[in-house]
């Protein structure tokens, strides 16, 4: 778990005003999908805005005991 705060400038270079980061993930156990979007905007040296949106969808996961039972 990362508990450090983030600012828009953490995602931008010195000369950037707008930027972002996109993460896509797939999990085969439970057919899980994850999308994470971070947008950073620094319109003024004294104002930084950071937007974050996360979407996740996942079926029930199967633990190791269920895998053994299914294999029999």
XYZ file of C-alpha atoms in Angstrom:
72
model
C 0.000 0.000 0.000
C 1.363 3.377 -1.039
C 0.121 6.202 1.174
C 2.162 9.036 -0.345
C 0.160 11.972 -1.670
C 0.586 12.896 -5.328
C 0.447 16.278 -7.014
C -0.143 17.048 -10.682
C 3.525 18.058 -11.002
C 4.510 14.472 -10.051
C 3.095 13.380 -13.436
C 4.409 16.322 -15.500
C 7.814 17.493 -16.644
C 8.819 21.096 -15.955
C 7.601 22.404 -19.320
C 4.348 20.401 -19.461
C 0.952 21.885 -18.627
C -1.172 18.757 -19.246
C -0.397 15.062 -19.110
C -1.640 11.721 -17.941
C -1.135 8.050 -17.332
C -3.283 5.046 -18.365
C -3.143 1.526 -16.932
C -4.973 -1.520 -18.298
C -4.953 -4.872 -16.515
C -6.483 -8.324 -17.079
C -6.749 -11.102 -14.486
C -7.474 -14.659 -15.646
C -8.754 -15.848 -12.248
C -12.264 -14.408 -12.209
C -11.937 -12.751 -15.625
C -11.068 -9.386 -14.115
C -10.656 -6.145 -16.045
C -9.187 -2.938 -14.641
C -8.698 0.493 -16.188
C -7.052 3.354 -14.311
C -6.739 6.867 -15.746
C -4.841 9.772 -14.196
C -4.958 13.251 -15.741
C -2.741 16.066 -14.482
C -3.227 19.726 -15.324
C -1.132 22.675 -14.155
C -2.618 25.792 -15.787
C -0.786 28.167 -13.441
C 2.356 27.831 -11.245
C 0.117 28.202 -8.162
C -2.655 25.796 -9.278
C -2.411 22.057 -9.878
C -5.349 19.754 -10.628
C -5.246 15.964 -10.535
C -8.082 13.738 -11.774
C -8.270 9.974 -11.190
C -10.820 7.462 -12.510
C -10.723 3.708 -11.835
C -13.053 1.109 -13.362
C -12.976 -2.553 -12.315
C -15.098 -5.548 -13.243
C -14.490 -9.070 -11.983
C -16.333 -12.358 -11.575
C -15.911 -14.559 -8.511
C -12.384 -15.868 -8.064
C -11.652 -19.572 -7.623
C -9.319 -20.536 -4.776
C -6.905 -23.501 -4.833
C -9.343 -25.874 -3.088
C -11.935 -25.260 -5.810
C -9.330 -25.927 -8.527
C -8.534 -29.308 -6.942
C -12.245 -30.192 -6.769
C -12.774 -29.165 -10.407
C -9.781 -31.247 -11.563
C -11.195 -34.474 -10.092
